[in-house]
Amino acid sequence: MIMMIALLSSTLLQAQTVKVEGTVGDAQGPLPGVSVLVKETSVGTISDANGHYKLDAAKNAVLVFTYIGYTAVEVPLASHTQKANGIYTVNVTLNNKENNLDEVVVVGFGTQKKVNLTGAVATVDAKVLENRPVRNATQALQGLVTGLNISQNNGSLESNPSINIRGTGTIGNSSSSPLIMVDGMEGSLNAINPQDIENISVLKDAAASAVYGSRAAFGVILITTKRGKAGKLSVNYNNNLRSAAPVLMPKMMDSYTFGLYFNDASQNGGSAPFFSPEHLQRIQDYQNGTINTSVIPNPNNKLYWADGYGYGNANVDWYQTMFRKKTLSQEHNFSLSGGSEKTQLYLSGNYMGQQGLMRFNKDDFTRYGATAKLNSKVTDALSVNYSTRFIREDYNRPSNLTNGFYQDLGRQGWPTLPLYDPNGYLFSSPSPALGMAEGGKDRNQTDYLYQQLQLVLEPVKGWKTFGEVNYRTRNDFRHWDVQRTYNHDVNGNPYVYNTNSEVYEYAYKENYFNANLYSEYNRSFAGKHFVKLMGGFQTEMTKYRNLSAQRNGIIVASIPTIATTSGTDANGVAVAPSVAGTYQRWATAGFFSRLNYDYDGKYLIEANIRYDGSSRYRAEQRWNLFPSISLGWNVAREKFFEDHVSFINNFKFRGSYGQLGNQKPADGSTDFYPTYVTMPVGTANGSWLINGTRPNTASAPGLISSTLTWETIKSYNLGLDWGVFNNRLTGSFDLFRRRTLNMVGPAPTLPSILGTSVPQTNNTDLQTTGFEMEVAWNDRLKNGLGYNLRLLLSDYQTTITRYPNETRNLSQYREGQKMGEIWGYTTRGVAKSQEEMDAYLATLPNGGQSPLGSQWGAGDVMYADLNGDGIINSGANTQDNPGDLRLIGNSTPRYTVGADINLDWKGFDFRAFFQGVMKRDYWQGSYFFWGATNNIWWSTGFVDHADYFRADANHPLGQNLNAYYPRPVFNSSKNQQTQSRYLLNAAYMRLKNLQLGYTLPQAITRKAAIQKLRVYFSGENLLTLTKMAKMFDPETVDGGSGGSVYPLSKVYSAGLSVTF
Amino acid sequence: MNFSRFSKLSAVVLGAVSLLTVSCKNYLDQPPLSSITPDAYLNEESQLGAYAVARYTDILPSHANWSFGTFGYDANTDDMAIPDLDNKYMPGLWRVGATGGDWDFSNIFQVNYFLQKTVPNLQNGRITGTSANIRHYVGEVYFLRAFEYFKKLQALGDFPILRNTLPDQQAALVAASKRSPMNEVARFIISDLDSAALLMQNVAPVGGTNRISKRVAQLLKSRVALYEGTWLKYFKGTAYVPKGPDWPGAGRPEGASYTFPSGSIDGEIDYFLTQAMESAKEVASAVPLVANTGIILSANNENPYFNMFSAEVMSSYSEVLLWRQYNKTLVTHNVPVNAQAGNYAVGLTRSLVESFLMANGLPIYASESGYKGDDYIADVRANRDGRLNLFLKEPGQKNVLLNLAQGSHATEIEPIPMVWESSYEKKYSTGYAIRKGLTYDAAHCGNGQGYTGSITFRAVEAYLNYMEACYEKTGSLDGDALSYWQQIRARAKVSTDVNSTIAATEMSKETADWGAYSANRLITPVLYNIRRERRNELMAEGLRFMDLKRWRAMDQMISTPYHVEGFKLWGPMKAWFTSSQLTYGANVNNAVVSDPALSSYIRPHEIRSNSNSYKGTRWAMAHYLNPIAAQHFVITATDGNATTSSIYQNPGWTTTAGSAPSGY
């Protein structure tokens, strides 16, 4: 193939050279810095400050004018006449891409002119994804499209952001995720080289996505990847070197403060202090450097160090200890594009190596990607397109880096717990570190191989038939081993801490097959009527299988493979290996058709219909029909507008209605057989041992509803697009309403005597409403400063409109309830003295605050008696009788905003991209928020928690009557009820990306045969504005375990991009 | 346009489409490929065994990790105390739950699914395998249903009797939610246990005493029958028995018209006590007691009676009818670590320690007893019942005799009781700690890595059940009863002269023992000594609260608070501690022990006045039965009005979440 490219590029025509000059500009005037290149040569120049340029070219040459953000223009010299002085004058006006109404947008099974769109479709140009030091394209997309909600609530290397379009689609056991299509085939937005992406279309309403039927109930993201361009071979290399640091981490109390804090919590709960005076003294001595042993020998067994919780006196900040302050990563991309008019080729390669933040045992993520795409016009009537793409992802982590780690980091990471014993060995009793460091590795490798073949037949102009066969295989291999770990006794001799050692191997294969056959015909009549008809068939089949085995007894620690395990436990007793293997399948089939009609670009209409079948339901409920229609009226094309308000270039009203079905299982679920009853059986997994070994087990099957069927989604959209002042000011506004009907909702409550889970049925409706607005201003000043400002704002709210909860119980969904509602008590304040509390309780004659706890005193919360019944309680816990509970907030992210600012001037470019949520409440009642809770083993102490109520004027930490936190009390949750005072404000604004680049003048780079050379600096998450409690990141407060997560990263990166 | 070309292509497209349509029908039929459907299961012997054994851990008691296992179940009785007194002893704090609670049927659903499917097949011979084994496994599930129902009987009394699974239909479920009178529930349990005994063998065909057997069913039957018989006897004339005054069941049509199967409540009492005696005798006469050599410390564990409670493999002890096995790699617990330390803060009470007789058979207060007093723990143990001597730990005793180097959390030498500590891992709540369940092998003393067995049923209970049922039924002890008693006392190294014990017993000196009372009255010395034997033999085996309930032994605390006490801290033993270890004072923030002004014995619940338990242990009549959570009334009612529910609440409790009982 390389040879072929070489041949193509060597067919340069040698001819006589002539002089060419002229001015380049856009609608506003001359443009400096425009690249003018003689096509298929390296000859070229750049326009000067006045937009003038001069160069020499062959008489039959074609000039290519390119400029960032503008559509390239090709001008053959042959179309101009030579002046008397022998000079060609070629003046060119470039069109800003952003403002270009002729722009074509990819839609389902075809394309559409942007100006003629009637559905709610947004597009993203690959440019905005460039040079973002992120792990995948999904992260880079966050905030770029109104209504496309992307949230990443965990920073660990394997966690991918969750995506939805226009908010919550379903609360049932099915997926709210959009369908992701890569070049017409279902794929992943995470497992793709972001640099291969040419553009992205987001289909938001049912009218736009109906053609995809049951897979597209909640919108579609269409990704089109780059293809080879006819012309001179172009080679691009770019890289990116990154340094990442945790963006936000909790800070732990010092050990002495922690000891006092826990003692106060014990004492307030009526128990003895946890840390004895002698123990506290040791803690202080260690902090002061008077002693340097972090723990004492066990008083009952002098051979060993004493338990780290009961006796440790170290001073460790476990967050600082477990995570590194800085890691380095890199990314390299290479691409090659070129070809003739008939055949084009695109090749690309990508390597990304990202280091994680774990200190004791590396975690890292690597992606390798390779793509080849060949487009060929075999005959005038037949084109063949073929592409193959291979992606490999390697993810390695310590076996102990599971969700339990985030949880344990707080509750086990007491500052007093020694990291190392006095001899310098990692010490566990237990501790987050030893198992992490020595407990084994977890390795994952995922390979994706995509093969796509497309035949396009166009026997007559305007009638195209597409035959597509897509095939994807995904192979996962996973290995983890659990290694025996050792503590060391007082004399430094190792002894086994965790006796268990085992190896687990897992293999998974997914075969996805998809065939599409569709045909379109378009024709215009009398120059005013334009008709396009499309119809076709689509089918998908996915087969999964997996195989796993796990066996105990690693013989040699450094060789953890199944073959090198003994199959015995720590005592040498044989343990049955655990082996599993399953098969699964699902399939869909659908017929679809679309009609487009427009009258002179003024009146637009589109209608879709799809008839879909899914293997998830039995024959009677299997097939479903989904219609949609959308209309548009471009007022700017009316004669009145064209004559009188010509500064308005585009003013289009849109309206749509569509109906879709949802049958997709929840993300990550493998429940492809919801209508079949199956027995839960387990092999050698019982925990009541029989003759020393695990027995097989079985349980009763769950109940299955016989009437399970599709969810129906009905979606309405009203929109307005505008372009004003020569399309410098553009924008759009959309209002939508989406109803999810007959949802497979959470099961209703039946009398407990049933004894098993109530089966889910189609019993629930919800409705999501919202709006999206986008405004952009795009201009260039006379001095050559180009600037572009884009503001995005969107919002949605979901309301439950039907749910089987007749009593309107607050612990379940209720009809009329908005999603995310937080019900809680209203805090009157924290009593500063026993007298204040007693006086308050005296106003509550019917039981005071006793339903919430006892022993009310100074430093406890006073809850407001909102229903005036003289007792603080939750009534019947129903909406009609909520006692003193009230709606105090809502956790739905409201008013999602994005602001994208771009500047360029004389080769410099600058970008600042902000993303944020303007309103969101969150109730995070975990011990990470509270510190000390009702259970000492589920408590922690961060510096923020030190601001707790202390009445004692002689307290070593000082009196604190105006504390934020009430007094801590072990053994009681009385102060930690859901309540107004401790509701968190999760609104934030974050500088997601800041980029500064410089493109070297071509006059210089051309000498090195370089078409373009850009160097840049790019930063992620550099600035966050929020009122969130300090131990949480507003983006991850709902993630991990109680808001404790692997932190997101602040990234500084630099790189270069060079095109030959 | 070339029309012929167009039509040819159209034909191809149409043809392809119609072909695809036809093939779609089968293409979209995708049944599960690697799952088992219900018709294909429970048709073969081993499948029955797998289903039955999966229920064991959900239903039967055994050691769980990070606790003192079954040895700590008696915490919050007059036998054993933890620092946190349960709300049931502080009237006003125990409240009706909003959701959940004992009104739960998930285990019952599991066993009913099995029985409903396999019993007809068993009768038709449609299950493959050895008949005896198949019958045994079906018997196990009958037993498990009985055990689950017995838990419900104790917690709630009257309870719905379900023999089958129910459809997921509101009306049917509401109808089935009606509570049956408690004696009917007990009769249902007994009938299940009779079925279980009939189907099972004396020893399980596979797994030996790791699995349920006929003997276990007989033992449980005696327990259930004794429970119901004594409950009806002592609660007779209250709302706590069917047809009693204010019995809430009378408010329902089926309750109002209820008649006892035997005609009267006395007939019921006699029926249950007779059943208890018969089934207890079947076990007691067949299963000999394990020998006690009296040896406490022996590396080779020569004392079977001591070793029985902490052996890795318990099959060789005749008395252990059912036990759970653990394995260092597969399933572990932390009982050995806690047995060597402070028993996970579950402390033995002074009341229990003092209830043990002297080896000569006399109570400690008897003039000839030879009791050395309780100034030191060594004195307390001297010349006492061999069981106290064996199982009460004394500072300075060795706890580890084997593999010391393998146990990072071993306690080699019993320390002075660490009463000043606060964490359960270290704390000695009462100063008295037990040796029951302790193993001298430190290989079990990695943190949370013990794997000694856990006893679920021990045959000596049948001896005790027989004695008590016999006396409660007939008012005297027959020859078998006397023989069983003497066998137990001989094994305990106590004089077998039970009559001299009875003669020396003064009930006015036994008032620290809740079991000395029934319905607020002291019982007779004979009955008291039967109960004393039971208390001492079954110390820390998780049956105490059940006994106290059926004896109605808490009424006396309704008006007079009881004070749980431990060892005599404020005697000479206070010299063992530093002054900061003995910080005290009701209003002293960092107080760790109780004030000597209250008592010279440590009072684990009365250290600081800001704790709810500071005023002592009290009781409310309503607390004999648990409340049913509020939600259950609402979801079985019409229009969410709890009063229309098919379920009625237990006496004294309301149907409002968060409310304390009133009137009882």
Tab-separated table of N, CA and C in Angstrom, chain B residues 362-449:
chain	number	residue	atom	x	y	z
B	362	LEU	N	-23.315	-27.534	97.527
B	362	LEU	CA	-24.016	-26.501	98.284
B	362	LEU	C	-23.910	-25.139	97.582
B	363	PRO	N	-24.956	-24.320	97.733
B	363	PRO	CA	-24.832	-22.944	97.209
B	363	PRO	C	-23.766	-22.200	98.009
B	364	ILE	N	-23.186	-21.170	97.422
B	364	ILE	CA	-22.057	-20.505	98.076
B	364	ILE	C	-22.423	-19.902	99.424
B	365	TYR	N	-23.711	-19.531	99.586
B	365	TYR	CA	-24.090	-18.876	100.841
B	365	TYR	C	-24.391	-19.874	101.952
B	366	ALA	N	-24.431	-21.170	101.632
B	366	ALA	CA	-24.728	-22.159	102.676
B	366	ALA	C	-23.610	-22.150	103.711
B	367	SER	N	-23.969	-22.366	104.944
B	367	SER	CA	-22.985	-22.199	106.007
B	367	SER	C	-21.825	-23.180	105.875
B	368	GLU	N	-22.092	-24.377	105.349
B	368	GLU	CA	-21.028	-25.382	105.246
B	368	GLU	C	-20.344	-25.344	103.880
B	369	SER	N	-20.637	-24.330	103.105
B	369	SER	CA	-20.232	-24.411	101.698
B	369	SER	C	-18.718	-24.422	101.500
B	370	GLY	N	-17.999	-23.687	102.327
B	370	GLY	CA	-16.544	-23.604	102.127
B	370	GLY	C	-16.164	-22.560	101.088
B	371	TYR	N	-17.098	-21.678	100.795
B	371	TYR	CA	-16.839	-20.646	99.787
B	371	TYR	C	-15.786	-19.670	100.300
B	372	LYS	N	-14.791	-19.361	99.454
B	372	LYS	CA	-13.683	-18.517	99.890
B	372	LYS	C	-13.919	-17.033	99.622
B	373	GLY	N	-15.090	-16.707	99.090
B	373	GLY	CA	-15.361	-15.289	98.824
B	373	GLY	C	-14.924	-14.889	97.420
B	374	ASP	N	-15.066	-13.628	97.146
B	374	ASP	CA	-14.772	-13.182	95.788
B	374	ASP	C	-13.817	-11.998	95.754
B	375	ASP	N	-12.958	-11.924	96.776
B	375	ASP	CA	-11.956	-10.853	96.760
B	375	ASP	C	-10.984	-11.034	95.600
B	376	TYR	N	-10.745	-12.272	95.231
B	376	TYR	CA	-9.879	-12.561	94.080
B	376	TYR	C	-10.576	-13.573	93.179
B	377	ILE	N	-10.223	-13.545	91.929
B	377	ILE	CA	-10.837	-14.497	91.001
B	377	ILE	C	-10.435	-15.918	91.379
B	378	ALA	N	-9.218	-16.064	91.886
B	378	ALA	CA	-8.766	-17.397	92.314
B	378	ALA	C	-9.665	-17.928	93.417
B	379	ASP	N	-10.078	-17.036	94.330
B	379	ASP	CA	-10.966	-17.465	95.416
B	379	ASP	C	-12.303	-17.923	94.861
B	380	VAL	N	-12.787	-17.182	93.892
B	380	VAL	CA	-14.092	-17.497	93.319
B	380	VAL	C	-14.094	-18.910	92.743
B	381	ARG	N	-12.960	-19.291	92.143
B	381	ARG	CA	-12.901	-20.590	91.471
B	381	ARG	C	-12.703	-21.749	92.441
B	382	ALA	N	-12.176	-21.432	93.613
B	382	ALA	CA	-11.740	-22.512	94.502
B	382	ALA	C	-12.916	-23.349	94.997
B	383	ASN	N	-12.767	-24.657	94.895
B	383	ASN	CA	-13.748	-25.637	95.417
B	383	ASN	C	-15.123	-25.511	94.769
B	384	ARG	N	-15.177	-24.960	93.585
B	384	ARG	CA	-16.492	-24.731	92.975
B	384	ARG	C	-16.849	-25.841	92.006
B	385	ASP	N	-18.068	-25.779	91.536
B	385	ASP	CA	-18.546	-26.588	90.411
B	385	ASP	C	-17.407	-26.675	89.386
B	386	GLY	N	-17.101	-27.869	88.938
B	386	GLY	CA	-15.970	-28.054	88.034
B	386	GLY	C	-16.076	-27.230	86.767
B	387	ARG	N	-17.314	-26.908	86.380
B	387	ARG	CA	-17.491	-26.142	85.138
B	387	ARG	C	-17.028	-24.700	85.310
B	388	LEU	N	-17.244	-24.146	86.496
B	388	LEU	CA	-16.777	-22.780	86.718
B	388	LEU	C	-15.255	-22.770	86.775
B	389	ASN	N	-14.736	-23.763	87.475
B	389	ASN	CA	-13.292	-23.884	87.588
B	389	ASN	C	-12.646	-24.026	86.206
B	390	LEU	N	-13.315	-24.794	85.358
B	390	LEU	CA	-12.783	-25.063	84.024
B	390	LEU	C	-12.906	-23.837	83.107
B	391	PHE	N	-14.048	-23.172	83.194
B	391	PHE	CA	-14.354	-22.173	82.167
B	391	PHE	C	-14.170	-20.720	82.594
B	392	LEU	N	-13.954	-20.443	83.878
B	392	LEU	CA	-13.724	-19.049	84.279
B	392	LEU	C	-12.232	-18.770	84.217
B	393	LYS	N	-11.852	-17.742	83.459
B	393	LYS	CA	-10.423	-17.449	83.309
B	393	LYS	C	-9.892	-16.721	84.535
B	394	GLU	N	-8.605	-16.983	84.814
B	394	GLU	CA	-7.973	-16.331	85.958
B	394	GLU	C	-6.660	-15.717	85.473
B	395	PRO	N	-6.361	-14.474	85.864
B	395	PRO	CA	-5.112	-13.852	85.413
B	395	PRO	C	-3.911	-14.730	85.763
B	396	GLY	N	-2.983	-14.787	84.819
B	396	GLY	CA	-1.784	-15.587	85.035
B	396	GLY	C	-1.870	-16.975	84.421
B	397	GLN	N	-3.071	-17.429	84.108
B	397	GLN	CA	-3.198	-18.736	83.462
B	397	GLN	C	-2.635	-18.655	82.040
B	398	LYS	N	-2.133	-19.797	81.585
B	398	LYS	CA	-1.653	-19.840	80.198
B	398	LYS	C	-2.842	-19.989	79.245
B	399	ASN	N	-2.822	-19.237	78.158
B	399	ASN	CA	-3.851	-19.392	77.134
B	399	ASN	C	-3.305	-20.087	75.892
B	400	VAL	N	-1.981	-20.103	75.769
B	400	VAL	CA	-1.378	-20.708	74.577
B	400	VAL	C	-0.423	-21.794	75.021
B	401	LEU	N	-0.604	-22.974	74.464
B	401	LEU	CA	0.325	-24.059	74.752
B	401	LEU	C	0.993	-24.578	73.486
B	402	LEU	N	0.422	-24.221	72.339
B	402	LEU	CA	0.939	-24.745	71.074
B	402	LEU	C	1.119	-23.611	70.059
B	403	ASN	N	2.142	-23.716	69.236
B	403	ASN	CA	2.313	-22.856	68.055
B	403	ASN	C	2.235	-21.361	68.359
B	404	LEU	N	2.828	-20.937	69.456
B	404	LEU	CA	2.750	-19.523	69.822
B	404	LEU	C	3.182	-18.620	68.670
B	405	ALA	N	4.196	-19.071	67.932
B	405	ALA	CA	4.755	-18.237	66.869
B	405	ALA	C	3.783	-18.036	65.713
B	406	GLN	N	2.687	-18.794	65.687
B	406	GLN	CA	1.764	-18.647	64.549
B	406	GLN	C	0.627	-17.676	64.806
B	407	GLY	N	0.556	-17.164	66.033
B	407	GLY	CA	-0.624	-16.347	66.319
B	407	GLY	C	-0.301	-14.917	66.681
B	408	SER	N	-0.386	-14.021	65.712
B	408	SER	CA	-0.038	-12.627	65.990
B	408	SER	C	-0.989	-12.012	66.997
B	409	HIS	N	-2.218	-12.517	67.089
B	409	HIS	CA	-3.191	-11.935	68.005
B	409	HIS	C	-3.471	-12.860	69.185
B	410	ALA	N	-2.535	-13.761	69.448
B	410	ALA	CA	-2.702	-14.638	70.601
B	410	ALA	C	-2.440	-13.847	71.877
B	411	THR	N	-3.052	-14.296	72.976
B	411	THR	CA	-2.757	-13.745	74.296
B	411	THR	C	-2.175	-14.902	75.092
B	412	GLU	N	-0.882	-14.890	75.240
B	412	GLU	CA	-0.212	-16.082	75.774
B	412	GLU	C	-0.584	-16.335	77.225
B	413	ILE	N	-0.517	-15.268	78.020
B	413	ILE	CA	-0.838	-15.391	79.435
B	413	ILE	C	-2.059	-14.532	79.725
B	414	GLU	N	-3.018	-15.090	80.418
B	414	GLU	CA	-4.219	-14.312	80.732
B	414	GLU	C	-3.815	-13.098	81.571
B	415	PRO	N	-4.099	-11.886	81.076
B	415	PRO	CA	-3.698	-10.684	81.812
B	415	PRO	C	-4.715	-10.343	82.904
B	416	ILE	N	-4.432	-9.320	83.678
B	416	ILE	CA	-5.481	-8.822	84.554
B	416	ILE	C	-6.575	-8.274	83.644
B	417	PRO	N	-7.815	-8.373	84.072
B	417	PRO	CA	-8.902	-7.946	83.177
B	417	PRO	C	-8.790	-6.469	82.827
B	418	MET	N	-8.767	-6.184	81.552
B	418	MET	CA	-8.543	-4.801	81.097
B	418	MET	C	-9.873	-4.065	81.073
B	419	VAL	N	-10.362	-3.758	82.268
B	419	VAL	CA	-11.687	-3.135	82.378
B	419	VAL	C	-11.693	-1.702	81.892
B	420	TRP	N	-10.513	-1.105	81.810
B	420	TRP	CA	-10.451	0.320	81.452
B	420	TRP	C	-10.518	0.548	79.950
B	421	GLU	N	-10.365	-0.506	79.175
B	421	GLU	CA	-10.327	-0.340	77.725
B	421	GLU	C	-11.716	-0.027	77.192
B	422	SER	N	-11.762	0.499	75.969
B	422	SER	CA	-13.077	0.788	75.418
B	422	SER	C	-13.393	-0.071	74.196
B	423	SER	N	-12.380	-0.448	73.414
B	423	SER	CA	-12.695	-1.209	72.203
B	423	SER	C	-13.072	-2.641	72.591
B	424	TYR	N	-14.047	-3.190	71.901
B	424	TYR	CA	-14.531	-4.536	72.203
B	424	TYR	C	-13.415	-5.567	72.067
B	425	GLU	N	-12.453	-5.277	71.212
B	425	GLU	CA	-11.354	-6.219	71.001
B	425	GLU	C	-10.539	-6.404	72.269
B	426	LYS	N	-10.496	-5.355	73.101
B	426	LYS	CA	-9.637	-5.418	74.281
B	426	LYS	C	-10.404	-5.476	75.584
B	427	LYS	N	-11.606	-4.981	75.570
B	427	LYS	CA	-12.292	-4.729	76.835
B	427	LYS	C	-12.759	-5.995	77.553
B	428	TYR	N	-12.584	-5.989	78.873
B	428	TYR	CA	-13.211	-6.954	79.774
B	428	TYR	C	-14.342	-6.183	80.451
B	429	SER	N	-15.578	-6.459	80.059
B	429	SER	CA	-16.676	-5.617	80.539
B	429	SER	C	-16.932	-5.788	82.020
B	430	THR	N	-16.826	-7.035	82.513
B	430	THR	CA	-17.216	-7.307	83.899
B	430	THR	C	-16.048	-7.760	84.759
B	431	GLY	N	-14.900	-7.960	84.147
B	431	GLY	CA	-13.766	-8.506	84.895
B	431	GLY	C	-13.730	-10.024	84.858
B	432	TYR	N	-14.884	-10.661	84.661
B	432	TYR	CA	-14.927	-12.115	84.533
B	432	TYR	C	-14.955	-12.475	83.044
B	433	ALA	N	-14.077	-13.371	82.633
B	433	ALA	CA	-14.078	-13.812	81.240
B	433	ALA	C	-14.061	-15.332	81.218
B	434	ILE	N	-14.535	-15.881	80.108
B	434	ILE	CA	-14.647	-17.349	80.059
B	434	ILE	C	-13.617	-17.985	79.135
B	435	ARG	N	-13.410	-19.244	79.391
B	435	ARG	CA	-12.453	-20.074	78.683
B	435	ARG	C	-13.183	-21.012	77.723
B	436	LYS	N	-14.513	-21.016	77.770
B	436	LYS	CA	-15.287	-21.886	76.873
B	436	LYS	C	-15.017	-21.421	75.437
B	437	GLY	N	-14.690	-22.345	74.553
B	437	GLY	CA	-14.416	-21.959	73.179
B	437	GLY	C	-12.978	-21.592	72.922
B	438	LEU	N	-12.161	-21.608	73.997
B	438	LEU	CA	-10.747	-21.252	73.827
B	438	LEU	C	-9.972	-22.465	73.319
B	439	THR	N	-9.077	-22.207	72.383
B	439	THR	CA	-8.161	-23.268	71.979
B	439	THR	C	-6.753	-22.845	72.381
B	440	TYR	N	-5.968	-23.824	72.832
B	440	TYR	CA	-4.599	-23.510	73.264
B	440	TYR	C	-3.643	-23.435	72.087
B	441	ASP	N	-4.205	-23.668	70.894
B	441	ASP	CA	-3.350	-23.701	69.700
B	441	ASP	C	-3.385	-22.319	69.026
B	442	ALA	N	-2.246	-21.609	69.091
B	442	ALA	CA	-2.203	-20.246	68.548
B	442	ALA	C	-2.257	-20.216	67.023
B	443	ALA	N	-2.262	-21.372	66.389
B	443	ALA	CA	-2.431	-21.384	64.930
B	443	ALA	C	-3.778	-20.770	64.538
B	444	HIS	N	-4.698	-20.736	65.510
B	444	HIS	CA	-6.021	-20.159	65.246
B	444	HIS	C	-6.071	-18.672	65.554
B	445	CYS	N	-4.923	-18.110	65.969
B	445	CYS	CA	-4.958	-16.749	66.506
B	445	CYS	C	-4.411	-15.679	65.580
B	446	GLY	N	-4.439	-15.914	64.270
B	446	GLY	CA	-4.259	-14.792	63.354
B	446	GLY	C	-5.542	-13.975	63.441
B	447	ASN	N	-5.462	-12.693	63.201
B	447	ASN	CA	-6.653	-11.857	63.376
B	447	ASN	C	-7.756	-12.270	62.405
B	448	GLY	N	-8.854	-12.757	62.945
B	448	GLY	CA	-9.969	-13.176	62.086
B	448	GLY	C	-9.703	-14.458	61.335
B	449	GLN	N	-8.716	-15.226	61.768
B	449	GLN	CA	-8.328	-16.402	60.977
B	449	GLN	C	-8.456	-17.713	61.729
